PDB file of C-alpha atoms in Angstrom:
ATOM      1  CA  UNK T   1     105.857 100.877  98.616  1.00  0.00           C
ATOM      2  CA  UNK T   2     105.081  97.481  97.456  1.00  0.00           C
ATOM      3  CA  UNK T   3     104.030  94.499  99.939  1.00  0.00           C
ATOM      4  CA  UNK T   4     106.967  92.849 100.967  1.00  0.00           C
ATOM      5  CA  UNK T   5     109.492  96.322 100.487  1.00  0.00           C
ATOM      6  CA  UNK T   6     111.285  97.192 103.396  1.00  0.00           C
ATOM      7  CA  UNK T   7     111.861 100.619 104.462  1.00  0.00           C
ATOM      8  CA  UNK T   8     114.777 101.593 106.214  1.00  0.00           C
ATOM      9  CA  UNK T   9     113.900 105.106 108.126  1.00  0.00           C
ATOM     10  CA  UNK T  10     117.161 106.960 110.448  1.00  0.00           C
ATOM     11  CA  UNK T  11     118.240 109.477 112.899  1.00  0.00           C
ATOM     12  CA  UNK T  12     121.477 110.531 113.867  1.00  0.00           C
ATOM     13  CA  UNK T  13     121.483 108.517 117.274  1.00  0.00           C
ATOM     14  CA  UNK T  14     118.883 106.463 118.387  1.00  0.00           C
ATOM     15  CA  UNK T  15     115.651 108.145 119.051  1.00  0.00           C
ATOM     16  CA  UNK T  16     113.078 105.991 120.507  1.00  0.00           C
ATOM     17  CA  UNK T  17     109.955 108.082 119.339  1.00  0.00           C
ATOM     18  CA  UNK T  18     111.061 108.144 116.093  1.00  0.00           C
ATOM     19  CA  UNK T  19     111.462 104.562 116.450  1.00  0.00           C
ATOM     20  CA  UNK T  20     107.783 104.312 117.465  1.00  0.00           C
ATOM     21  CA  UNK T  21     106.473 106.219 114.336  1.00  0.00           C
ATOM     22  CA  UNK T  22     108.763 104.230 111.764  1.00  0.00           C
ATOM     23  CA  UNK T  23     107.460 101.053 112.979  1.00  0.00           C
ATOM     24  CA  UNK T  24     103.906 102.061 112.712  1.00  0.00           C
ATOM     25  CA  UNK T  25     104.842 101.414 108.789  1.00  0.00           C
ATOM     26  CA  UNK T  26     103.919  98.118 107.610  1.00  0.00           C
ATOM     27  CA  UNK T  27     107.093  97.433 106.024  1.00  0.00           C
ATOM     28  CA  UNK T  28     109.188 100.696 108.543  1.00  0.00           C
ATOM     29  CA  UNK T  29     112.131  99.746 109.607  1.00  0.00           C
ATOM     30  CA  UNK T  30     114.526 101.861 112.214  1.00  0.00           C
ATOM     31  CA  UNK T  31     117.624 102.097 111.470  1.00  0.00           C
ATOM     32  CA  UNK T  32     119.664 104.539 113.576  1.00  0.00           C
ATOM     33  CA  UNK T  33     122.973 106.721 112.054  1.00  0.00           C
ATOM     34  CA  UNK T  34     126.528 106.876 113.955  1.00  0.00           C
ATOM     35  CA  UNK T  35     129.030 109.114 112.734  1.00  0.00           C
ATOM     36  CA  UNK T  36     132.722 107.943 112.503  1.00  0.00           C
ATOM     37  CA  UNK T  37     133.822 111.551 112.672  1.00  0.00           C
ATOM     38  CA  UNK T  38     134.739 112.390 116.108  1.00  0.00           C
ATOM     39  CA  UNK T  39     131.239 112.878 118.370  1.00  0.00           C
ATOM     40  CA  UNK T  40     129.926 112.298 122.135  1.00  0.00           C
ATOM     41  CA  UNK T  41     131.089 108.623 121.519  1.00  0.00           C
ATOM     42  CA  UNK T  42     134.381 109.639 121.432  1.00  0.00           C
ATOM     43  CA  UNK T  43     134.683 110.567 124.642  1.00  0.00           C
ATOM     44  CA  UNK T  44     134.413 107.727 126.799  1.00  0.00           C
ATOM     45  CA  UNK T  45     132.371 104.328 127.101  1.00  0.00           C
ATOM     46  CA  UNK T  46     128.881 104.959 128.394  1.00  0.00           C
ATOM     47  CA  UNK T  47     127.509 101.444 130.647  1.00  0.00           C
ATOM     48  CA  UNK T  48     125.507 101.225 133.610  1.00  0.00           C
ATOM     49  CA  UNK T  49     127.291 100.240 136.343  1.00  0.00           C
ATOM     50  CA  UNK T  50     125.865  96.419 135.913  1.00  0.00           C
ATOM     51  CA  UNK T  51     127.149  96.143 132.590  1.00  0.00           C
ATOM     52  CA  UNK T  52     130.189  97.822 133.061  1.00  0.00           C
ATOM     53  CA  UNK T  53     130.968  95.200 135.729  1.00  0.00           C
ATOM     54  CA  UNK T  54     129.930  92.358 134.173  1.00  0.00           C
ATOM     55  CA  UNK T  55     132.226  93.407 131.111  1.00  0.00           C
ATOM     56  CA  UNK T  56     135.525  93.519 133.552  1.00  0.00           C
ATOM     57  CA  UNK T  57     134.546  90.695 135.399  1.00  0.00           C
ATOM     58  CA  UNK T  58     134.877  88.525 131.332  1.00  0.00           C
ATOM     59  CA  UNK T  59     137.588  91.105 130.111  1.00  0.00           C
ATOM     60  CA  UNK T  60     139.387  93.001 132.365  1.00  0.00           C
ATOM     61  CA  UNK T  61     141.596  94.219 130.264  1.00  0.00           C
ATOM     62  CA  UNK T  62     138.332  96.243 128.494  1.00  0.00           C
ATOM     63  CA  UNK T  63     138.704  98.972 131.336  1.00  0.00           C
ATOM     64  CA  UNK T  64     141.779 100.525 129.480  1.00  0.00           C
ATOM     65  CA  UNK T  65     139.128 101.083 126.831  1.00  0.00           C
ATOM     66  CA  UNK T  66     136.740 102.894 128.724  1.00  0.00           C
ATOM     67  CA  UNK T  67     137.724 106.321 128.487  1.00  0.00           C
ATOM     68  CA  UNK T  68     137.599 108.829 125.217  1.00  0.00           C
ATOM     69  CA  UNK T  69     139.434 107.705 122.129  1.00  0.00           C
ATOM     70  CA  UNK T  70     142.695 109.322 121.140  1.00  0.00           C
ATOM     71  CA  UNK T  71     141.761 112.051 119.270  1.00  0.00           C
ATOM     72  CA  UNK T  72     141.812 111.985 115.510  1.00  0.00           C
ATOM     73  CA  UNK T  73     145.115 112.814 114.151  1.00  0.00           C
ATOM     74  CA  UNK T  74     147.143 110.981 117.381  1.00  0.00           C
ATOM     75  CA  UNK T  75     144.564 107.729 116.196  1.00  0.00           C
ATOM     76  CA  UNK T  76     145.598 108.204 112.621  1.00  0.00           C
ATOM     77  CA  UNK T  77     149.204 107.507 113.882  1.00  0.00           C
ATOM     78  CA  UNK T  78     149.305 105.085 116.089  1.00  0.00           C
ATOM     79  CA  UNK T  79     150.608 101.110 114.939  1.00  0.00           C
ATOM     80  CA  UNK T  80     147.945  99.040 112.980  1.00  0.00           C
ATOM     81  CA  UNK T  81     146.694  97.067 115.624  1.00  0.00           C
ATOM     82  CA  UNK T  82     146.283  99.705 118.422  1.00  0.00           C
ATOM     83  CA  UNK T  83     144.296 101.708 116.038  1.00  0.00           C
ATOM     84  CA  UNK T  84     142.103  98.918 115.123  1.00  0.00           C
ATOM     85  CA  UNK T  85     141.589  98.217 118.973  1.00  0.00           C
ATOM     86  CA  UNK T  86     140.390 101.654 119.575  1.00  0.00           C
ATOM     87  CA  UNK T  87     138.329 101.691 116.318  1.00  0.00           C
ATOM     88  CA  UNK T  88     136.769  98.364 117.519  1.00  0.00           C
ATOM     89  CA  UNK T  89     135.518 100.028 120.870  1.00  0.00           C
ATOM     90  CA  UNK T  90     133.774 103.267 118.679  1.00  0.00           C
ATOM     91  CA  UNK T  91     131.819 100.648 117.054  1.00  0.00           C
ATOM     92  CA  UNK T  92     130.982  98.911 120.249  1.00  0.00           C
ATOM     93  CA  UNK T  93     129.932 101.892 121.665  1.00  0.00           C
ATOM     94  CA  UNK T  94     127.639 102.866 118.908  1.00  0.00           C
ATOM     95  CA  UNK T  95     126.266  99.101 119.710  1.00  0.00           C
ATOM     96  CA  UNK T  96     126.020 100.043 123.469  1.00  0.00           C
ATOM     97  CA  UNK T  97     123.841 102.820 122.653  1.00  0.00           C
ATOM     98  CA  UNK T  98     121.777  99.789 119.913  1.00  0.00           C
ATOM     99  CA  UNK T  99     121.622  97.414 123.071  1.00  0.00           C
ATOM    100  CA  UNK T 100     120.593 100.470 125.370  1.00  0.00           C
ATOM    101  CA  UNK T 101     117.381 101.073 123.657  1.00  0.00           C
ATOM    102  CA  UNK T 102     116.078  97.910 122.060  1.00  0.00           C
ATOM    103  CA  UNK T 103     114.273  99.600 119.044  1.00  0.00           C
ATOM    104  CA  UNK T 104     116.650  99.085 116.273  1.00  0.00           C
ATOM    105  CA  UNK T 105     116.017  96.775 113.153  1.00  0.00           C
ATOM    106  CA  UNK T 106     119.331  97.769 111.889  1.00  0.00           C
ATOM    107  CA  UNK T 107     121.826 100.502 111.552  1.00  0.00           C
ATOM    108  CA  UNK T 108     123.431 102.645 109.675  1.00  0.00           C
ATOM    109  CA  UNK T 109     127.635 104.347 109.410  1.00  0.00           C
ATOM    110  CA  UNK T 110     128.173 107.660 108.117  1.00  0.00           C
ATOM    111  CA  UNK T 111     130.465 106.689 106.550  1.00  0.00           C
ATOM    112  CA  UNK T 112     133.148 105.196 103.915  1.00  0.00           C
ATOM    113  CA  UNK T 113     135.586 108.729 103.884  1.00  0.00           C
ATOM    114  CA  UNK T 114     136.875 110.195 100.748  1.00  0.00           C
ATOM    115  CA  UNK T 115     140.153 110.204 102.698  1.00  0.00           C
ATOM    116  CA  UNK T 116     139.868 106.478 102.455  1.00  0.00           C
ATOM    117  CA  UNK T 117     140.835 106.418  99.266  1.00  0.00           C
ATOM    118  CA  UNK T 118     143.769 109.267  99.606  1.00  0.00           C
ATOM    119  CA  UNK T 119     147.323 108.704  99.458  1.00  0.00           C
ATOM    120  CA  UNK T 120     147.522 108.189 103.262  1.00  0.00           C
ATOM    121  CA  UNK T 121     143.787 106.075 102.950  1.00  0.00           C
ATOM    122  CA  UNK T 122     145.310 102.865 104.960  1.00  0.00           C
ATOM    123  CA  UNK T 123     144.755 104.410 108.590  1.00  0.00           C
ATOM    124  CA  UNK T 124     141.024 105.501 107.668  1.00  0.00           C
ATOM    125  CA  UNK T 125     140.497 102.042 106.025  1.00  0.00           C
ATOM    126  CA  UNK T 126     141.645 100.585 109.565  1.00  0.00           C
ATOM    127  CA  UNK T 127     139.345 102.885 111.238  1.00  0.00           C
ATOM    128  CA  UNK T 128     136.165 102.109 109.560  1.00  0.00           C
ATOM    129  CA  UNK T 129     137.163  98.621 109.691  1.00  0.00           C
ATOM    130  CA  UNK T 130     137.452  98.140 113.219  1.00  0.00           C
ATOM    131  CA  UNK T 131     134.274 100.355 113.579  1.00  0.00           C
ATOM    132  CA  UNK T 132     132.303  97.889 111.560  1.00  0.00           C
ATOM    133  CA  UNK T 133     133.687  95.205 113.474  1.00  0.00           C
ATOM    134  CA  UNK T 134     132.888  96.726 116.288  1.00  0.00           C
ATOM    135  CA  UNK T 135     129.266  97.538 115.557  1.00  0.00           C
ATOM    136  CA  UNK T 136     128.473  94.137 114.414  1.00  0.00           C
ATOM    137  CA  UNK T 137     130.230  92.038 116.935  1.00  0.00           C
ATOM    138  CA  UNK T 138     129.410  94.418 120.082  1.00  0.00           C
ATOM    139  CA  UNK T 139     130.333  92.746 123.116  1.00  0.00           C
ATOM    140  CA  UNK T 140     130.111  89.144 123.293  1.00  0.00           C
ATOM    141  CA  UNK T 141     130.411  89.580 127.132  1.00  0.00           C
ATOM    142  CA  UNK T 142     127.200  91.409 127.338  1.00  0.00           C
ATOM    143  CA  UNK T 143     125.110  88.825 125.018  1.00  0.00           C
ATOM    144  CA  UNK T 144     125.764  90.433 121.832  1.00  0.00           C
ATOM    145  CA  UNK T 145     125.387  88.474 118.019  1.00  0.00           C
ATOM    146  CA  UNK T 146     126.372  89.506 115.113  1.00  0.00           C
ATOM    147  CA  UNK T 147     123.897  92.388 113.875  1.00  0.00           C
ATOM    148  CA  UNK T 148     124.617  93.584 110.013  1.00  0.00           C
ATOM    149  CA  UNK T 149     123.614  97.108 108.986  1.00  0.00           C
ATOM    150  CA  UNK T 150     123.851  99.438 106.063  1.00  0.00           C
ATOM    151  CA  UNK T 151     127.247 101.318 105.588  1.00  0.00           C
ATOM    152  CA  UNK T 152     127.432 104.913 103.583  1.00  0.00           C
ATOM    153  CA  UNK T 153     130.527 105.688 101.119  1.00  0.00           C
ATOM    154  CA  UNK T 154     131.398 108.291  99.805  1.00  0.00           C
ATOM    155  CA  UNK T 155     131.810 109.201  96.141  1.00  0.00           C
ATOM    156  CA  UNK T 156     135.019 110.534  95.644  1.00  0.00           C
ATOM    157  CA  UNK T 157     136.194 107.015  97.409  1.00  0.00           C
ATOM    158  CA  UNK T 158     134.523 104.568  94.793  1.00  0.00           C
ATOM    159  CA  UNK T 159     137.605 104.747  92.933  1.00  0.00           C
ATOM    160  CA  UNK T 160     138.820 101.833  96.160  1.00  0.00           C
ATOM    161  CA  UNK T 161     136.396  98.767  93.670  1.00  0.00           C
ATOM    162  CA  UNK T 162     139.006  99.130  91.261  1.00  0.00           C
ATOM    163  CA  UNK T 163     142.223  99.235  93.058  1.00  0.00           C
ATOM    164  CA  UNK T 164     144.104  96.164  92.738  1.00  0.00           C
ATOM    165  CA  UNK T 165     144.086  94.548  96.312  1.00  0.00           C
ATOM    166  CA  UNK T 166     146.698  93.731  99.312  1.00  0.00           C
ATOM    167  CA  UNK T 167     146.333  92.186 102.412  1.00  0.00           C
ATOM    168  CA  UNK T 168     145.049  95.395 104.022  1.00  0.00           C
ATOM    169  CA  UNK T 169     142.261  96.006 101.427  1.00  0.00           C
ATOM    170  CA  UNK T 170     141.650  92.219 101.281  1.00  0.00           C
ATOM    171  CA  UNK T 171     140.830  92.612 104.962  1.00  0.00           C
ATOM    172  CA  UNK T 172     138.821  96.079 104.294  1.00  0.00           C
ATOM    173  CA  UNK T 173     136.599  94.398 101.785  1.00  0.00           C
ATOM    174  CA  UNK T 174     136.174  91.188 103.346  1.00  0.00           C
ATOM    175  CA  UNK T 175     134.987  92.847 106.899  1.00  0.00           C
ATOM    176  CA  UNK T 176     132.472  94.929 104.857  1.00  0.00           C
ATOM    177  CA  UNK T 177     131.089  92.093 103.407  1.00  0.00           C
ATOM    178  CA  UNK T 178     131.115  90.527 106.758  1.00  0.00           C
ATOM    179  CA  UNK T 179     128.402  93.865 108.180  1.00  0.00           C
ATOM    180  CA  UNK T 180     126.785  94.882 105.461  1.00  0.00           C
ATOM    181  CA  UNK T 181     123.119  94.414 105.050  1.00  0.00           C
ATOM    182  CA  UNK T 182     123.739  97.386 102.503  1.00  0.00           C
ATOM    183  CA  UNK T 183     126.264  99.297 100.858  1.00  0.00           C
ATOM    184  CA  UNK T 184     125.145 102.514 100.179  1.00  0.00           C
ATOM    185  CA  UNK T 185     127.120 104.369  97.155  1.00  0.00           C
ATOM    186  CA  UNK T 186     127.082 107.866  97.356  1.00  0.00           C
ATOM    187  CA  UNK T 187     126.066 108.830  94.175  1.00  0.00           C
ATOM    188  CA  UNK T 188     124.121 112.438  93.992  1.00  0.00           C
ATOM    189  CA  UNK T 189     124.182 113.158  90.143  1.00  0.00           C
ATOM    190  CA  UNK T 190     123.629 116.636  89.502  1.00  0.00           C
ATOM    191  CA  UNK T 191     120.331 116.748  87.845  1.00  0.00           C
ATOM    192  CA  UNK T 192     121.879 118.022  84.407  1.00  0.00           C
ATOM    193  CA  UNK T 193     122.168 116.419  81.034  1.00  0.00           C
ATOM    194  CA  UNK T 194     120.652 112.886  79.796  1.00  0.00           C
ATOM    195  CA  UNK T 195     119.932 111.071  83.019  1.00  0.00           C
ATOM    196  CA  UNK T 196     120.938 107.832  81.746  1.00  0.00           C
ATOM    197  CA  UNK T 197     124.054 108.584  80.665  1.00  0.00           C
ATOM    198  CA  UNK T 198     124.741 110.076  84.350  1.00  0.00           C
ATOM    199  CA  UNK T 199     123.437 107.235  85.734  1.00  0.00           C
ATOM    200  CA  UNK T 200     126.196 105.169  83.711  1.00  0.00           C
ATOM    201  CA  UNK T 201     129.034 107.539  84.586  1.00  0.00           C
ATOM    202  CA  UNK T 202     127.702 107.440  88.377  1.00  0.00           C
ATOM    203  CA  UNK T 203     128.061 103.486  88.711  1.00  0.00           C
ATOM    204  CA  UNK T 204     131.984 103.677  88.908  1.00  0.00           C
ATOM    205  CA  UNK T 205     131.943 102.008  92.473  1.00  0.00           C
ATOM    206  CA  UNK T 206     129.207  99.723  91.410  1.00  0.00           C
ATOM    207  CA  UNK T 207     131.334  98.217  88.583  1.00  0.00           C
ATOM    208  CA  UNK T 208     134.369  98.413  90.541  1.00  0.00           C
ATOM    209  CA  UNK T 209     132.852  95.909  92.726  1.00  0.00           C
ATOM    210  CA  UNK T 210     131.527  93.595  90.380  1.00  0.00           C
ATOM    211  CA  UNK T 211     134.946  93.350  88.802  1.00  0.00           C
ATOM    212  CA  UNK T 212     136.578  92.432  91.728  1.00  0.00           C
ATOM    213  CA  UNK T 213     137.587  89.332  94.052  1.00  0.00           C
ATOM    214  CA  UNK T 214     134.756  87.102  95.818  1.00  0.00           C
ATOM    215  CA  UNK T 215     134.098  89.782  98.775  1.00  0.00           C
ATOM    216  CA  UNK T 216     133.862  92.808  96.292  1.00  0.00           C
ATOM    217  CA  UNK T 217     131.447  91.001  93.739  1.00  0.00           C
ATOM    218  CA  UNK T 218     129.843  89.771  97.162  1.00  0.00           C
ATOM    219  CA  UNK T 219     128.995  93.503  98.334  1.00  0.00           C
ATOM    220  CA  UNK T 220     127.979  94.561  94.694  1.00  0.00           C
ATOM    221  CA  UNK T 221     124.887  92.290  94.995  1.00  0.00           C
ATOM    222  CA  UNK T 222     124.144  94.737  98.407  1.00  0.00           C
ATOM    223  CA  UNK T 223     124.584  97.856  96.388  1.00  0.00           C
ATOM    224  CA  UNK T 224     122.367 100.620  97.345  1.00  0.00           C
ATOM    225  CA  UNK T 225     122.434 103.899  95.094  1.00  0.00           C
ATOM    226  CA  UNK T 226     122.388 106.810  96.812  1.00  0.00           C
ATOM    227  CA  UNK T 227     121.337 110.361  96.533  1.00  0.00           C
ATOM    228  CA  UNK T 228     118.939 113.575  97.821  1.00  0.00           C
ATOM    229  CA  UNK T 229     115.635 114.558  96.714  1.00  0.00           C
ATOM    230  CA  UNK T 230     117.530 117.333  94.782  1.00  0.00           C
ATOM    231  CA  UNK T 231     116.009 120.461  95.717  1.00  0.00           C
ATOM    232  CA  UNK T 232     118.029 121.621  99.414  1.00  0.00           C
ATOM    233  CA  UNK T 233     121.965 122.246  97.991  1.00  0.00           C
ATOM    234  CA  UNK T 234     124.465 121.380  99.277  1.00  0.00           C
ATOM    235  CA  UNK T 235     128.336 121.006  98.232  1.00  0.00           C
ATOM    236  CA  UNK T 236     128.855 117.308  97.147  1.00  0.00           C
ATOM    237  CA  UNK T 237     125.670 116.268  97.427  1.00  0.00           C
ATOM    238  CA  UNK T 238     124.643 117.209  93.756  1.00  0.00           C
ATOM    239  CA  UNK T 239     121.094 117.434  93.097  1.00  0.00           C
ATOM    240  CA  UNK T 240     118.966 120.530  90.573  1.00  0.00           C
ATOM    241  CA  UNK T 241     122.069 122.312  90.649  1.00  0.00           C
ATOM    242  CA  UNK T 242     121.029 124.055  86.982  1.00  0.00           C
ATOM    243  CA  UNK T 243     117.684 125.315  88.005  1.00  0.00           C
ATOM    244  CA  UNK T 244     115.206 123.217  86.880  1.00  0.00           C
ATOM    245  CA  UNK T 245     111.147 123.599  87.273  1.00  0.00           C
ATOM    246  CA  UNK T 246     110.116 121.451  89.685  1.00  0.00           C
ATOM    247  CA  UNK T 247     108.465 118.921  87.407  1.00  0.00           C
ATOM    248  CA  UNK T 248     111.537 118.576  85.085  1.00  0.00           C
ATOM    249  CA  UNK T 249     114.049 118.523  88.305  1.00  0.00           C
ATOM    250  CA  UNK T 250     111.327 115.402  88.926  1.00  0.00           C
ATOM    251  CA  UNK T 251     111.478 114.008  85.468  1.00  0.00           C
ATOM    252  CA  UNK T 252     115.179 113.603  85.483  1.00  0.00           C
ATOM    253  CA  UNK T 253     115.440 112.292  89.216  1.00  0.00           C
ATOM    254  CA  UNK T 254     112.694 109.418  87.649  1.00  0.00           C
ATOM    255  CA  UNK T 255     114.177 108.638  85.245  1.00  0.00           C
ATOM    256  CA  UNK T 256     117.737 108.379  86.506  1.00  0.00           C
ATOM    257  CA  UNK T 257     116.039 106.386  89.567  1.00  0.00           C
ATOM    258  CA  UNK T 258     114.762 103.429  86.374  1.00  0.00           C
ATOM    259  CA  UNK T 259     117.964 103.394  84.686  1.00  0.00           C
ATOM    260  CA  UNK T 260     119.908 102.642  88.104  1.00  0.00           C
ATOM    261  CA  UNK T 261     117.308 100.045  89.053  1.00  0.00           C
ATOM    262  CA  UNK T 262     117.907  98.454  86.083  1.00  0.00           C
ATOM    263  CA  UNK T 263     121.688  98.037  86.465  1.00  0.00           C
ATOM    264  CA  UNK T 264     120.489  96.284  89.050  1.00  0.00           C
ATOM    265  CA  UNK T 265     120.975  97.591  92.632  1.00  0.00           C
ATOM    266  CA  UNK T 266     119.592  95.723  95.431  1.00  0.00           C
ATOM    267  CA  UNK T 267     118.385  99.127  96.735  1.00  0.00           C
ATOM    268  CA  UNK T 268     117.756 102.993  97.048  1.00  0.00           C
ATOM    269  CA  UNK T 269     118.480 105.491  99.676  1.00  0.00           C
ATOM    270  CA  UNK T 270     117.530 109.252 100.207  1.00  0.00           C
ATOM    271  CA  UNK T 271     119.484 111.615 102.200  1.00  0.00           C
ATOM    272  CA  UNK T 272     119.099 114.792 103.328  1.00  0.00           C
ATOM    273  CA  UNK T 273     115.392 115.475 104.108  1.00  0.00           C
ATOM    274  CA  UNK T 274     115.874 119.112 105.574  1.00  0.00           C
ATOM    275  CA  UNK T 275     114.480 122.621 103.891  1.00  0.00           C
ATOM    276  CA  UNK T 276     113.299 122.410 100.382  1.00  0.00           C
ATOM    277  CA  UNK T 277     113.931 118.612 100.732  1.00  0.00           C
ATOM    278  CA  UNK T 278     111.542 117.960 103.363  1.00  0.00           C
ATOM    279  CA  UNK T 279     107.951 119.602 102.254  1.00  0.00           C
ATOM    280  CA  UNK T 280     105.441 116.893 101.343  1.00  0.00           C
ATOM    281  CA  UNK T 281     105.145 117.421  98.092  1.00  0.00           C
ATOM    282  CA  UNK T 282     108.478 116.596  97.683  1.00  0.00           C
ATOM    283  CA  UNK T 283     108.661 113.597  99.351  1.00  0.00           C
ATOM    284  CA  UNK T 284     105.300 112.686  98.250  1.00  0.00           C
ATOM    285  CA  UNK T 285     106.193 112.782  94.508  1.00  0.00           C
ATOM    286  CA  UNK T 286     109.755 110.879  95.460  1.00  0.00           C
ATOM    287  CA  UNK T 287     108.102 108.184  97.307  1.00  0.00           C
ATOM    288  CA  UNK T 288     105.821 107.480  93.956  1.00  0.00           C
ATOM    289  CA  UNK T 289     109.010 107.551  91.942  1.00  0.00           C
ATOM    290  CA  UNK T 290     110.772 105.404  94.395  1.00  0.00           C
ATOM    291  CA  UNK T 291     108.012 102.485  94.693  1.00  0.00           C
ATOM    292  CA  UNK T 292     107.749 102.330  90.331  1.00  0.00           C
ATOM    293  CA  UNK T 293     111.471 101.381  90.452  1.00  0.00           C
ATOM    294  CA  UNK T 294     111.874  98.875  93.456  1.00  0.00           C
TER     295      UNK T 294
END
C-alpha cells in the first residue's frame, strides 16, 4: 500500500494474536467484527467482578441490564425506547469485550440489515442505532470516550439514502454519522458485463447519500465500497459468477476497483477471504489492484 494508507485488518471477535500480526504492518490496523444478529453477546453482560461493581456503584439501575437480551422477535416488539435501551447495552458489550483486550484501533458492525429497509425497517433501524451508540459511547462509568469505527450495510438496504426523511431516520442517519469512521456499502457486482457501467449502477447508496440532508452528505464523504475477491461464491455476495479465467475475472475486478475510486470513495473493503478467496495469489494480485486505486 502506499506510505501513509491505512489498513484496516478483522476477525469476528477480538483475537489478540491476530492483533499482534496486523500491527506488525506499517500502516495494519485491527479492527475487530461484532455481529448484530443474535450471538454469545446476547446472552448476558460479561465484567469482572471490579468492573461490574464499579458500574452499579455510578448506575445502579445498569444491573437490570446485565442479563441476555430479549430475544429477537420479543426485541423487535417492544416500545421505542426499551428497545433502544437494550440495543444500547449489545453495543456496550461489544465495547466491553474492546476495553477487555486493549488491542483495537477500531471496529467494525456486521451490519446495516436488508430488513432495515423493509416495510417493518423502523425496529431494525432502532436496533442498529442503539448498537452504534452503544459501541461508541461504552460506559462512561468505566472510563470510556467516544471510539468511531467502520459500519457494514447491506445492499438491498441502500435504497434508505434516498428515502425522504422523518424524525426516526433523521435520528438513524445522524447517529451513524456520529460512529462512523467508515461506511462500508455492500456492493459485490457480479463480475459480468462492462465494469464501469456496473460500477455506476452499484453506487445507488453512494448517491443516495450525497443527495441527502447534512448527516447523509456527511457519511457519503466516509463511503467505503465494498465487495469479495470474487472467486469463493456465495449468494449475495456477487463476484465471477459467469465463469471467467482467472486473469479476466482480475481484469474486470481492476477495473471496476478505478472507476469506483474515481467516483470518489474515501475507501475500499474486501470480504470474505475463505476457500478460493484466500490463496495468495489471489490476494496477492488484489492487494496490487487495491494499492493502484487508493
Amino acid at each position: 500500500m502506499p506510505s501513509g494508507v491505512p489498513v484496516y485488518v478483522g476477525t469476528y471477535g477480538v483475537n489478540k494474536q491476530t492483533a499482534a500480526l496486523v500491527h506488525k504492518l506499517p500502516q495494519g490496523r485491527y479492527a475487530p467484527m461484532f455481529p448484530i444478529q443474535p450471538s454469545e453477546f446476547w446472552e448476558g453482560r460479561r465484567l469482572d467482578r471490579r468492573a461490574e461493581r464499579e458500574l452499579l456503584v455510578r448506575n445502579p439501575r445498569s444491573n437490570r441490564l446485565a442479563g441476555p437480551l430479549p430475544a429477537l422477535p420479543q426485541l423487535l416488539r417492544l416500545p421505542t425506547a426499551t428497545r433502544v435501551t437494550w440495543s444500547v447495552e449489545l453495543g456496550a458489550r461489544f465495547r466491553d469485550a474492546l476495553r477487555a483486550t486493549r488491542v483495537a484501533d477500531t471496529w467494525q458492525l456486521d451490519e446495516i440489515l436488508a430488513e432495515c429497509a423493509g416495510a417493518q425497517g423502523r425496529p431494525y433501524r432502532e436496533l442498529i442505532r442503539g448498537a452504534v451508540r452503544g459501541l461508541v459511547f461504552g460506559r462512561p462509568a468505566l472510563g470510556d470516550t467516544s471510539f468511531r469505527g467502520l459500519v457494514w450495510w447491506a445492499k438491498s438496504a441502500h435504497v434508505l439514502a434516498s428515502r425522504r426523511v422523518t424524525p426516526e431516520l433523521t435520528a438513524f442517519w445522524r447517529m451513524l454519522n456520529r460512529g462512523c469512521l467508515g461506511l462500508i456499502g455492500e456492493e459485490y457486482p457480479e463480475f459480468a458485463g462492462d465494469p464501469r457501467a456496473a460500477a455506476r449502477a452499484a453506487a445507488l447508496g453512494h448517491e443516495g447519500l450525497r443527495g441527502g440532508g447534512p448527516e447523509r452528505r456527511a457519511l457519503s464523504r466516509k463511503y467505503f465500497c465494498g465487495l469479495t475477491p470474487g472467486f469463493h461464491l456465495a449468494p449475495g455476495l456477487g463476484g465471477n459468477t459467469h465463469g471467467l479465467s482467472r486473469a479476466e475475472a482480475s481484469r474486470w475486478r481492476a477495473a471496476y476497483l478505478r472507476a469506483r475510486a474515481a467516483a470518489p470513495v474515501a475507501g475500499i473493503a474486501e470480504f470474505n477471504f475463505r476457500f478460493e478467496n484466500s490463496s495468495r495469489s489471489v490476494i496477492r494480485e488484489l492487494l496490487r489492484e487495491l494499492a493502484s486505486v487508493v
